[in-house]
PDB file of N, CA and C in Angstrom:
ATOM      1  N   UNK A   1      -3.674 -43.525  68.828  1.00 70.00           N
ATOM      2  CA  UNK A   1      -2.345 -44.112  68.922  1.00 70.00           C
ATOM      3  C   UNK A   1      -2.181 -45.134  67.790  1.00 70.00           C
ATOM      4  N   UNK A   2      -1.032 -45.102  67.135  1.00 75.00           N
ATOM      5  CA  UNK A   2      -0.789 -46.015  66.052  1.00 75.00           C
ATOM      6  C   UNK A   2      -0.617 -47.442  66.530  1.00 75.00           C
ATOM      7  N   UNK A   3      -1.066 -48.396  65.706  1.00 83.00           N
ATOM      8  CA  UNK A   3      -0.968 -49.765  66.009  1.00 83.00           C
ATOM      9  C   UNK A   3       0.555 -50.201  66.142  1.00 83.00           C
ATOM     10  N   UNK A   4       0.949 -50.972  67.169  1.00 83.00           N
ATOM     11  CA  UNK A   4       2.310 -51.343  67.384  1.00 83.00           C
ATOM     12  C   UNK A   4       3.053 -51.993  66.166  1.00 83.00           C
ATOM     13  N   UNK A   5       2.309 -52.789  65.423  1.00 85.00           N
ATOM     14  CA  UNK A   5       2.884 -53.451  64.212  1.00 85.00           C
ATOM     15  C   UNK A   5       3.238 -52.394  63.174  1.00 85.00           C
ATOM     16  N   UNK A   6       2.345 -51.418  63.008  1.00 81.00           N
ATOM     17  CA  UNK A   6       2.569 -50.323  62.073  1.00 81.00           C
ATOM     18  C   UNK A   6       3.793 -49.522  62.453  1.00 81.00           C
ATOM     19  N   UNK A   7       3.890 -49.191  63.732  1.00 89.00           N
ATOM     20  CA  UNK A   7       5.076 -48.419  64.216  1.00 89.00           C
ATOM     21  C   UNK A   7       6.348 -49.246  64.037  1.00 89.00           C
ATOM     22  N   UNK A   8       6.317 -50.532  64.370  1.00 87.00           N
ATOM     23  CA  UNK A   8       7.487 -51.360  64.208  1.00 87.00           C
ATOM     24  C   UNK A   8       7.925 -51.480  62.749  1.00 87.00           C
ATOM     25  N   UNK A   9       6.953 -51.602  61.813  1.00 84.00           N
ATOM     26  CA  UNK A   9       7.236 -51.662  60.396  1.00 84.00           C
ATOM     27  C   UNK A   9       7.969 -50.418  59.928  1.00 84.00           C
ATOM     28  N   UNK A  10       7.516 -49.245  60.337  1.00 82.00           N
ATOM     29  CA  UNK A  10       8.100 -48.023  59.870  1.00 82.00           C
ATOM     30  C   UNK A  10       9.449 -47.779  60.613  1.00 82.00           C
ATOM     31  N   UNK A  11       9.564 -48.231  61.815  1.00 87.00           N
ATOM     32  CA  UNK A  11      10.844 -48.125  62.504  1.00 87.00           C
ATOM     33  C   UNK A  11      11.871 -48.930  61.754  1.00 87.00           C
ATOM     34  N   UNK A  12      11.546 -50.162  61.326  1.00 84.00           N
ATOM     35  CA  UNK A  12      12.497 -50.959  60.499  1.00 84.00           C
ATOM     36  C   UNK A  12      12.847 -50.268  59.228  1.00 84.00           C
ATOM     37  N   UNK A  13      11.861 -49.657  58.557  1.00 81.00           N
ATOM     38  CA  UNK A  13      12.125 -48.963  57.305  1.00 81.00           C
ATOM     39  C   UNK A  13      13.096 -47.764  57.498  1.00 81.00           C
ATOM     40  N   UNK A  14      12.837 -46.986  58.579  1.00 86.00           N
ATOM     41  CA  UNK A  14      13.737 -45.865  58.881  1.00 86.00           C
ATOM     42  C   UNK A  14      15.147 -46.357  59.255  1.00 86.00           C
ATOM     43  N   UNK A  15      15.256 -47.476  59.879  1.00 85.00           N
ATOM     44  CA  UNK A  15      16.524 -48.071  60.243  1.00 85.00           C
ATOM     45  C   UNK A  15      17.315 -48.407  58.960  1.00 85.00           C
ATOM     46  N   UNK A  16      16.577 -48.916  57.909  1.00 80.00           N
ATOM     47  CA  UNK A  16      17.238 -49.238  56.657  1.00 80.00           C
ATOM     48  C   UNK A  16      17.768 -47.946  56.006  1.00 80.00           C
ATOM     49  N   UNK A  17      16.972 -46.862  56.126  1.00 83.00           N
ATOM     50  CA  UNK A  17      17.372 -45.613  55.547  1.00 83.00           C
ATOM     51  C   UNK A  17      18.439 -44.885  56.351  1.00 83.00           C
ATOM     52  N   UNK A  18      18.550 -45.231  57.626  1.00 87.00           N
ATOM     53  CA  UNK A  18      19.466 -44.571  58.523  1.00 87.00           C
ATOM     54  C   UNK A  18      20.909 -44.900  58.285  1.00 87.00           C
ATOM     55  N   UNK A  19      21.224 -45.931  57.551  1.00 90.00           N
ATOM     56  CA  UNK A  19      22.561 -46.329  57.264  1.00 90.00           C
ATOM     57  C   UNK A  19      23.028 -45.547  56.002  1.00 90.00           C
ATOM     58  N   UNK A  20      24.099 -44.728  56.085  1.00 90.00           N
ATOM     59  CA  UNK A  20      24.532 -43.954  54.920  1.00 90.00           C
ATOM     60  C   UNK A  20      24.830 -44.777  53.694  1.00 90.00           C
ATOM     61  N   UNK A  21      25.454 -45.909  53.812  1.00 92.00           N
ATOM     62  CA  UNK A  21      25.743 -46.775  52.680  1.00 92.00           C
ATOM     63  C   UNK A  21      24.462 -47.274  52.003  1.00 92.00           C
ATOM     64  N   UNK A  22      23.506 -47.794  52.769  1.00 93.00           N
ATOM     65  CA  UNK A  22      22.268 -48.303  52.200  1.00 93.00           C
ATOM     66  C   UNK A  22      21.461 -47.121  51.615  1.00 93.00           C
ATOM     67  N   UNK A  23      21.450 -45.972  52.261  1.00 92.00           N
ATOM     68  CA  UNK A  23      20.701 -44.824  51.681  1.00 92.00           C
ATOM     69  C   UNK A  23      21.335 -44.367  50.369  1.00 92.00           C
ATOM     70  N   UNK A  24      22.635 -44.323  50.307  1.00 91.00           N
ATOM     71  CA  UNK A  24      23.280 -43.979  49.017  1.00 91.00           C
ATOM     72  C   UNK A  24      22.884 -44.966  47.859  1.00 91.00           C
ATOM     73  N   UNK A  25      22.947 -46.226  48.209  1.00 95.00           N
ATOM     74  CA  UNK A  25      22.568 -47.279  47.202  1.00 95.00           C
ATOM     75  C   UNK A  25      21.142 -47.165  46.819  1.00 95.00           C
ATOM     76  N   UNK A  26      20.237 -46.941  47.786  1.00 94.00           N
ATOM     77  CA  UNK A  26      18.812 -46.769  47.486  1.00 94.00           C
ATOM     78  C   UNK A  26      18.517 -45.567  46.587  1.00 94.00           C
ATOM     79  N   UNK A  27      19.176 -44.474  46.911  1.00 92.00           N
ATOM     80  CA  UNK A  27      18.984 -43.308  46.117  1.00 92.00           C
ATOM     81  C   UNK A  27      19.431 -43.494  44.679  1.00 92.00           C
ATOM     82  N   UNK A  28      20.602 -44.164  44.476  1.00 93.00           N
ATOM     83  CA  UNK A  28      21.044 -44.424  43.145  1.00 93.00           C
ATOM     84  C   UNK A  28      20.107 -45.331  42.404  1.00 93.00           C
ATOM     85  N   UNK A  29      19.738 -46.409  43.014  1.00 94.00           N
ATOM     86  CA  UNK A  29      18.735 -47.325  42.386  1.00 94.00           C
ATOM     87  C   UNK A  29      17.442 -46.682  42.020  1.00 94.00           C
ATOM     88  N   UNK A  30      16.938 -45.832  42.962  1.00 93.00           N
ATOM     89  CA  UNK A  30      15.646 -45.166  42.761  1.00 93.00           C
ATOM     90  C   UNK A  30      15.764 -44.102  41.657  1.00 93.00           C
ATOM     91  N   UNK A  31      16.803 -43.335  41.655  1.00 89.00           N
ATOM     92  CA  UNK A  31      16.907 -42.248  40.685  1.00 89.00           C
ATOM     93  C   UNK A  31      17.432 -42.642  39.346  1.00 89.00           C
ATOM     94  N   UNK A  32      18.279 -43.653  39.282  1.00 89.00           N
ATOM     95  CA  UNK A  32      18.926 -44.074  38.029  1.00 89.00           C
ATOM     96  C   UNK A  32      18.396 -45.322  37.439  1.00 89.00           C
ATOM     97  N   UNK A  33      17.479 -45.951  38.132  1.00 88.00           N
ATOM     98  CA  UNK A  33      16.898 -47.177  37.595  1.00 88.00           C
ATOM     99  C   UNK A  33      17.709 -48.419  37.919  1.00 88.00           C
ATOM    100  N   UNK A  34      17.274 -49.571  37.425  1.00 94.00           N
ATOM    101  CA  UNK A  34      18.045 -50.831  37.761  1.00 94.00           C
ATOM    102  C   UNK A  34      19.498 -50.661  37.443  1.00 94.00           C
ATOM    103  N   UNK A  35      20.322 -51.207  38.370  1.00 95.00           N
ATOM    104  CA  UNK A  35      21.743 -51.009  38.260  1.00 95.00           C
ATOM    105  C   UNK A  35      22.507 -52.201  38.868  1.00 95.00           C
ATOM    106  N   UNK A  36      23.679 -52.491  38.333  1.00 95.00           N
ATOM    107  CA  UNK A  36      24.453 -53.678  38.747  1.00 95.00           C
ATOM    108  C   UNK A  36      25.279 -53.355  39.941  1.00 95.00           C
ATOM    109  N   UNK A  37      25.694 -54.407  40.668  1.00 95.00           N
ATOM    110  CA  UNK A  37      26.538 -54.241  41.875  1.00 95.00           C
ATOM    111  C   UNK A  37      27.824 -53.512  41.569  1.00 95.00           C
ATOM    112  N   UNK A  38      28.506 -53.838  40.483  1.00 94.00           N
ATOM    113  CA  UNK A  38      29.756 -53.157  40.189  1.00 94.00           C
ATOM    114  C   UNK A  38      29.535 -51.676  39.861  1.00 94.00           C
ATOM    115  N   UNK A  39      28.466 -51.345  39.209  1.00 94.00           N
ATOM    116  CA  UNK A  39      28.177 -49.997  38.924  1.00 94.00           C
ATOM    117  C   UNK A  39      27.808 -49.213  40.194  1.00 94.00           C
ATOM    118  N   UNK A  40      27.116 -49.830  41.105  1.00 95.00           N
ATOM    119  CA  UNK A  40      26.787 -49.223  42.396  1.00 95.00           C
ATOM    120  C   UNK A  40      28.087 -48.985  43.164  1.00 95.00           C
ATOM    121  N   UNK A  41      28.950 -49.960  43.109  1.00 95.00           N
ATOM    122  CA  UNK A  41      30.251 -49.866  43.813  1.00 95.00           C
ATOM    123  C   UNK A  41      31.053 -48.722  43.260  1.00 95.00           C
ATOM    124  N   UNK A  42      31.172 -48.626  41.985  1.00 94.00           N
ATOM    125  CA  UNK A  42      31.940 -47.539  41.359  1.00 94.00           C
ATOM    126  C   UNK A  42      31.355 -46.171  41.660  1.00 94.00           C
ATOM    127  N   UNK A  43      29.992 -46.074  41.591  1.00 91.00           N
ATOM    128  CA  UNK A  43      29.345 -44.803  41.770  1.00 91.00           C
ATOM    129  C   UNK A  43      29.401 -44.324  43.183  1.00 91.00           C
ATOM    130  N   UNK A  44      29.445 -45.239  44.172  1.00 91.00           N
ATOM    131  CA  UNK A  44      29.465 -44.863  45.589  1.00 91.00           C
ATOM    132  C   UNK A  44      30.812 -44.869  46.225  1.00 91.00           C
ATOM    133  N   UNK A  45      31.763 -45.587  45.595  1.00 93.00           N
ATOM    134  CA  UNK A  45      33.102 -45.756  46.200  1.00 93.00           C
ATOM    135  C   UNK A  45      33.134 -46.910  47.260  1.00 93.00           C
ATOM    136  N   UNK A  46      32.014 -47.583  47.363  1.00 94.00           N
ATOM    137  CA  UNK A  46      31.938 -48.690  48.277  1.00 94.00           C
ATOM    138  C   UNK A  46      32.527 -49.975  47.651  1.00 94.00           C
ATOM    139  N   UNK A  47      33.088 -50.868  48.398  1.00 96.00           N
ATOM    140  CA  UNK A  47      33.618 -52.156  47.943  1.00 96.00           C
ATOM    141  C   UNK A  47      32.412 -52.972  47.418  1.00 96.00           C
ATOM    142  N   UNK A  48      32.640 -53.769  46.345  1.00 95.00           N
ATOM    143  CA  UNK A  48      31.559 -54.619  45.883  1.00 95.00           C
ATOM    144  C   UNK A  48      30.971 -55.569  46.959  1.00 95.00           C
ATOM    145  N   UNK A  49      31.849 -56.008  47.869  1.00 96.00           N
ATOM    146  CA  UNK A  49      31.357 -56.859  48.982  1.00 96.00           C
ATOM    147  C   UNK A  49      30.425 -56.128  49.927  1.00 96.00           C
ATOM    148  N   UNK A  50      30.751 -54.843  50.175  1.00 96.00           N
ATOM    149  CA  UNK A  50      29.925 -53.982  50.989  1.00 96.00           C
ATOM    150  C   UNK A  50      28.592 -53.769  50.335  1.00 96.00           C
ATOM    151  N   UNK A  51      28.617 -53.480  49.023  1.00 97.00           N
ATOM    152  CA  UNK A  51      27.383 -53.265  48.274  1.00 97.00           C
ATOM    153  C   UNK A  51      26.523 -54.512  48.332  1.00 97.00           C
ATOM    154  N   UNK A  52      27.143 -55.671  48.075  1.00 96.00           N
ATOM    155  CA  UNK A  52      26.408 -56.939  48.088  1.00 96.00           C
ATOM    156  C   UNK A  52      25.783 -57.202  49.451  1.00 96.00           C
ATOM    157  N   UNK A  53      26.499 -56.961  50.523  1.00 96.00           N
ATOM    158  CA  UNK A  53      25.928 -57.145  51.832  1.00 96.00           C
ATOM    159  C   UNK A  53      24.759 -56.240  52.060  1.00 96.00           C
ATOM    160  N   UNK A  54      24.839 -54.970  51.673  1.00 96.00           N
ATOM    161  CA  UNK A  54      23.772 -54.037  51.890  1.00 96.00           C
ATOM    162  C   UNK A  54      22.559 -54.443  51.056  1.00 96.00           C
ATOM    163  N   UNK A  55      22.788 -54.931  49.814  1.00 96.00           N
ATOM    164  CA  UNK A  55      21.703 -55.355  48.961  1.00 96.00           C
ATOM    165  C   UNK A  55      21.028 -56.600  49.512  1.00 96.00           C
ATOM    166  N   UNK A  56      21.795 -57.459  50.138  1.00 96.00           N
ATOM    167  CA  UNK A  56      21.222 -58.636  50.743  1.00 96.00           C
ATOM    168  C   UNK A  56      20.238 -58.261  51.827  1.00 96.00           C
ATOM    169  N   UNK A  57      20.620 -57.287  52.648  1.00 94.00           N
ATOM    170  CA  UNK A  57      19.748 -56.839  53.743  1.00 94.00           C
ATOM    171  C   UNK A  57      18.517 -56.184  53.143  1.00 94.00           C
ATOM    172  N   UNK A  58      18.672 -55.328  52.154  1.00 95.00           N
ATOM    173  CA  UNK A  58      17.521 -54.661  51.538  1.00 95.00           C
ATOM    174  C   UNK A  58      16.612 -55.642  50.894  1.00 95.00           C
ATOM    175  N   UNK A  59      17.175 -56.691  50.219  1.00 95.00           N
ATOM    176  CA  UNK A  59      16.319 -57.703  49.603  1.00 95.00           C
ATOM    177  C   UNK A  59      15.497 -58.462  50.644  1.00 95.00           C
ATOM    178  N   UNK A  60      16.235 -58.834  51.751  1.00 93.00           N
ATOM    179  CA  UNK A  60      15.516 -59.501  52.847  1.00 93.00           C
ATOM    180  C   UNK A  60      14.348 -58.717  53.423  1.00 93.00           C
ATOM    181  N   UNK A  61      14.496 -57.396  53.426  1.00 91.00           N
ATOM    182  CA  UNK A  61      13.425 -56.536  53.914  1.00 91.00           C
ATOM    183  C   UNK A  61      12.390 -56.184  52.816  1.00 91.00           C
ATOM    184  N   UNK A  62      12.564 -56.773  51.656  1.00 93.00           N
ATOM    185  CA  UNK A  62      11.669 -56.550  50.489  1.00 93.00           C
ATOM    186  C   UNK A  62      11.585 -55.116  50.067  1.00 93.00           C
ATOM    187  N   UNK A  63      12.720 -54.412  50.178  1.00 94.00           N
ATOM    188  CA  UNK A  63      12.844 -53.012  49.737  1.00 94.00           C
ATOM    189  C   UNK A  63      13.386 -52.964  48.332  1.00 94.00           C
ATOM    190  N   UNK A  64      14.288 -53.880  47.977  1.00 96.00           N
ATOM    191  CA  UNK A  64      14.801 -53.965  46.586  1.00 96.00           C
ATOM    192  C   UNK A  64      14.644 -55.378  46.076  1.00 96.00           C
ATOM    193  N   UNK A  65      14.718 -55.476  44.753  1.00 97.00           N
ATOM    194  CA  UNK A  65      14.679 -56.804  44.080  1.00 97.00           C
ATOM    195  C   UNK A  65      15.785 -56.877  43.066  1.00 97.00           C
ATOM    196  N   UNK A  66      16.181 -58.105  42.810  1.00 96.00           N
ATOM    197  CA  UNK A  66      17.167 -58.379  41.785  1.00 96.00           C
ATOM    198  C   UNK A  66      16.466 -58.692  40.504  1.00 96.00           C
ATOM    199  N   UNK A  67      16.968 -58.051  39.379  1.00 92.00           N
ATOM    200  CA  UNK A  67      16.353 -58.252  38.125  1.00 92.00           C
ATOM    201  C   UNK A  67      17.368 -58.857  37.195  1.00 92.00           C
ATOM    202  N   UNK A  68      17.215 -60.106  36.750  1.00 92.00           N
ATOM    203  CA  UNK A  68      18.180 -60.680  35.854  1.00 92.00           C
ATOM    204  C   UNK A  68      18.145 -60.005  34.477  1.00 92.00           C
ATOM    205  N   UNK A  69      19.385 -59.698  34.016  1.00 89.00           N
ATOM    206  CA  UNK A  69      19.546 -59.108  32.623  1.00 89.00           C
ATOM    207  C   UNK A  69      20.760 -59.751  31.987  1.00 89.00           C
ATOM    208  N   UNK A  70      20.494 -60.702  31.106  1.00 89.00           N
ATOM    209  CA  UNK A  70      21.586 -61.401  30.525  1.00 89.00           C
ATOM    210  C   UNK A  70      22.397 -62.163  31.537  1.00 89.00           C
ATOM    211  N   UNK A  71      23.658 -61.948  31.545  1.00 88.00           N
ATOM    212  CA  UNK A  71      24.493 -62.658  32.530  1.00 88.00           C
ATOM    213  C   UNK A  71      24.642 -61.910  33.857  1.00 88.00           C
ATOM    214  N   UNK A  72      24.138 -60.698  33.906  1.00 87.00           N
ATOM    215  CA  UNK A  72      24.280 -59.936  35.168  1.00 87.00           C
ATOM    216  C   UNK A  72      22.913 -59.797  35.877  1.00 87.00           C
ATOM    217  N   UNK A  73      23.004 -59.227  37.029  1.00 93.00           N
ATOM    218  CA  UNK A  73      21.821 -58.993  37.874  1.00 93.00           C
ATOM    219  C   UNK A  73      21.761 -57.531  38.165  1.00 93.00           C
ATOM    220  N   UNK A  74      20.660 -56.923  37.956  1.00 97.00           N
ATOM    221  CA  UNK A  74      20.464 -55.493  38.301  1.00 97.00           C
ATOM    222  C   UNK A  74      19.553 -55.417  39.510  1.00 97.00           C
ATOM    223  N   UNK A  75      19.701 -54.339  40.274  1.00 97.00           N
ATOM    224  CA  UNK A  75      18.882 -54.167  41.460  1.00 97.00           C
ATOM    225  C   UNK A  75      18.068 -52.878  41.308  1.00 97.00           C
ATOM    226  N   UNK A  76      16.833 -52.988  41.836  1.00 96.00           N
ATOM    227  CA  UNK A  76      15.954 -51.803  41.767  1.00 96.00           C
ATOM    228  C   UNK A  76      15.147 -51.743  43.042  1.00 96.00           C
ATOM    229  N   UNK A  77      14.633 -50.550  43.417  1.00 96.00           N
ATOM    230  CA  UNK A  77      13.740 -50.361  44.558  1.00 96.00           C
ATOM    231  C   UNK A  77      12.351 -50.833  44.178  1.00 96.00           C
ATOM    232  N   UNK A  78      11.788 -51.704  44.990  1.00 96.00           N
ATOM    233  CA  UNK A  78      10.413 -52.205  44.734  1.00 96.00           C
ATOM    234  C   UNK A  78       9.403 -51.777  45.799  1.00 96.00           C
ATOM    235  N   UNK A  79       9.852 -51.365  47.012  1.00 93.00           N
ATOM    236  CA  UNK A  79       8.950 -50.942  48.011  1.00 93.00           C
ATOM    237  C   UNK A  79       8.430 -49.521  47.766  1.00 93.00           C
ATOM    238  N   UNK A  80       7.164 -49.406  47.538  1.00 94.00           N
ATOM    239  CA  UNK A  80       6.568 -48.137  47.170  1.00 94.00           C
ATOM    240  C   UNK A  80       6.660 -47.110  48.244  1.00 94.00           C
ATOM    241  N   UNK A  81       6.536 -47.469  49.501  1.00 90.00           N
ATOM    242  CA  UNK A  81       6.646 -46.527  50.590  1.00 90.00           C
ATOM    243  C   UNK A  81       8.045 -45.963  50.742  1.00 90.00           C
ATOM    244  N   UNK A  82       9.048 -46.830  50.551  1.00 91.00           N
ATOM    245  CA  UNK A  82      10.415 -46.344  50.586  1.00 91.00           C
ATOM    246  C   UNK A  82      10.696 -45.457  49.382  1.00 91.00           C
ATOM    247  N   UNK A  83      10.222 -45.837  48.233  1.00 93.00           N
ATOM    248  CA  UNK A  83      10.399 -44.995  47.022  1.00 93.00           C
ATOM    249  C   UNK A  83       9.744 -43.615  47.236  1.00 93.00           C
ATOM    250  N   UNK A  84       8.554 -43.540  47.864  1.00 92.00           N
ATOM    251  CA  UNK A  84       7.909 -42.289  48.123  1.00 92.00           C
ATOM    252  C   UNK A  84       8.799 -41.433  49.068  1.00 92.00           C
ATOM    253  N   UNK A  85       9.366 -42.015  50.094  1.00 89.00           N
ATOM    254  CA  UNK A  85      10.272 -41.275  50.992  1.00 89.00           C
ATOM    255  C   UNK A  85      11.510 -40.753  50.174  1.00 89.00           C
ATOM    256  N   UNK A  86      12.098 -41.584  49.299  1.00 90.00           N
ATOM    257  CA  UNK A  86      13.220 -41.227  48.548  1.00 90.00           C
ATOM    258  C   UNK A  86      12.941 -40.087  47.576  1.00 90.00           C
ATOM    259  N   UNK A  87      11.676 -39.996  47.090  1.00 90.00           N
ATOM    260  CA  UNK A  87      11.284 -38.904  46.226  1.00 90.00           C
ATOM    261  C   UNK A  87      11.458 -37.534  46.859  1.00 90.00           C
ATOM    262  N   UNK A  88      11.419 -37.495  48.189  1.00 86.00           N
ATOM    263  CA  UNK A  88      11.514 -36.215  48.900  1.00 86.00           C
ATOM    264  C   UNK A  88      12.974 -35.755  49.159  1.00 86.00           C
ATOM    265  N   UNK A  89      13.905 -36.606  48.827  1.00 81.00           N
ATOM    266  CA  UNK A  89      15.323 -36.210  49.075  1.00 81.00           C
ATOM    267  C   UNK A  89      15.908 -35.557  47.879  1.00 81.00           C
ATOM    268  N   UNK A  90      16.673 -34.529  48.042  1.00 77.00           N
ATOM    269  CA  UNK A  90      17.315 -33.860  46.827  1.00 77.00           C
ATOM    270  C   UNK A  90      18.353 -34.795  46.247  1.00 77.00           C
ATOM    271  N   UNK A  91      18.557 -34.744  44.944  1.00 64.00           N
ATOM    272  CA  UNK A  91      19.507 -35.616  44.294  1.00 64.00           C
ATOM    273  C   UNK A  91      20.784 -34.872  43.812  1.00 64.00           C
ATOM    274  N   UNK A  92      20.967 -33.637  44.204  1.00 56.00           N
ATOM    275  CA  UNK A  92      22.072 -32.868  43.692  1.00 56.00           C
ATOM    276  C   UNK A  92      23.435 -33.377  44.211  1.00 56.00           C
ATOM    277  N   UNK A  93      23.398 -34.354  45.172  1.00 56.00           N
ATOM    278  CA  UNK A  93      24.668 -34.891  45.662  1.00 56.00           C
ATOM    279  C   UNK A  93      24.946 -36.268  45.173  1.00 56.00           C
ATOM    280  N   UNK A  94      24.121 -36.767  44.224  1.00 53.00           N
ATOM    281  CA  UNK A  94      24.374 -38.094  43.723  1.00 53.00           C
ATOM    282  C   UNK A  94      25.503 -38.127  42.838  1.00 53.00           C
ATOM    283  N   UNK A  95      26.338 -39.212  42.869  1.00 52.00           N
ATOM    284  CA  UNK A  95      27.492 -39.273  41.964  1.00 52.00           C
ATOM    285  C   UNK A  95      27.031 -39.327  40.535  1.00 52.00           C
ATOM    286  N   UNK A  96      27.845 -38.721  39.663  1.00 51.00           N
ATOM    287  CA  UNK A  96      27.554 -38.734  38.237  1.00 51.00           C
ATOM    288  C   UNK A  96      28.356 -39.719  37.498  1.00 51.00           C
ATOM    289  N   UNK A  97      28.350 -40.996  37.983  1.00 43.00           N
ATOM    290  CA  UNK A  97      29.109 -42.038  37.346  1.00 43.00           C
ATOM    291  C   UNK A  97      28.461 -42.402  36.020  1.00 43.00           C
ATOM    292  N   UNK A  98      29.224 -42.561  34.914  1.00 41.00           N
ATOM    293  CA  UNK A  98      28.616 -42.864  33.623  1.00 41.00           C
ATOM    294  C   UNK A  98      27.677 -44.048  33.621  1.00 41.00           C
ATOM    295  N   UNK A  99      28.020 -45.087  34.398  1.00 44.00           N
ATOM    296  CA  UNK A  99      27.158 -46.296  34.384  1.00 44.00           C
ATOM    297  C   UNK A  99      25.751 -45.971  34.958  1.00 44.00           C
ATOM    298  N   UNK A 100      25.681 -44.994  35.900  1.00 40.00           N
ATOM    299  CA  UNK A 100      24.403 -44.711  36.467  1.00 40.00           C
ATOM    300  C   UNK A 100      23.588 -43.787  35.559  1.00 40.00           C
ATOM    301  N   UNK A 101      24.262 -43.003  34.774  1.00 39.00           N
ATOM    302  CA  UNK A 101      23.600 -42.127  33.849  1.00 39.00           C
ATOM    303  C   UNK A 101      23.042 -42.862  32.659  1.00 39.00           C
ATOM    304  N   UNK A 102      23.724 -43.900  32.224  1.00 44.00           N
ATOM    305  CA  UNK A 102      23.244 -44.729  31.062  1.00 44.00           C
ATOM    306  C   UNK A 102      21.890 -45.347  31.365  1.00 44.00           C
ATOM    307  N   UNK A 103      21.645 -45.710  32.613  1.00 43.00           N
ATOM    308  CA  UNK A 103      20.348 -46.379  32.940  1.00 43.00           C
ATOM    309  C   UNK A 103      19.177 -45.456  33.028  1.00 43.00           C
ATOM    310  N   UNK A 104      19.358 -44.171  32.676  1.00 40.00           N
ATOM    311  CA  UNK A 104      18.250 -43.251  32.620  1.00 40.00           C
ATOM    312  C   UNK A 104      18.083 -42.490  33.903  1.00 40.00           C
ATOM    313  N   UNK A 105      16.880 -42.109  34.186  1.00 38.00           N
ATOM    314  CA  UNK A 105      16.468 -41.348  35.379  1.00 38.00           C
ATOM    315  C   UNK A 105      17.430 -40.279  35.672  1.00 38.00           C
TER     316      UNK A 105
END
């Protein structure tokens, strides 16, 4: 039987992935590289405030980190376990917004 703390940790991680908005943002960050709030908002169709709230939750859970770049802040996935899970999801439904394509991946 798995240790209760281990089970609780993974349950929290799956809860983060269970929200469609957060999952969309995570997929974009993971596949396209570090990206700004406004670019995430445009690519997903979510309001910037919604994106910011989701990123705050993901940062609190240590799943994503903010990377300063000049005057803006970019966000990227830093949790390796979450990244490994995201690797298994197909990306053919990701939005092809130009801002996300410029960042690579």
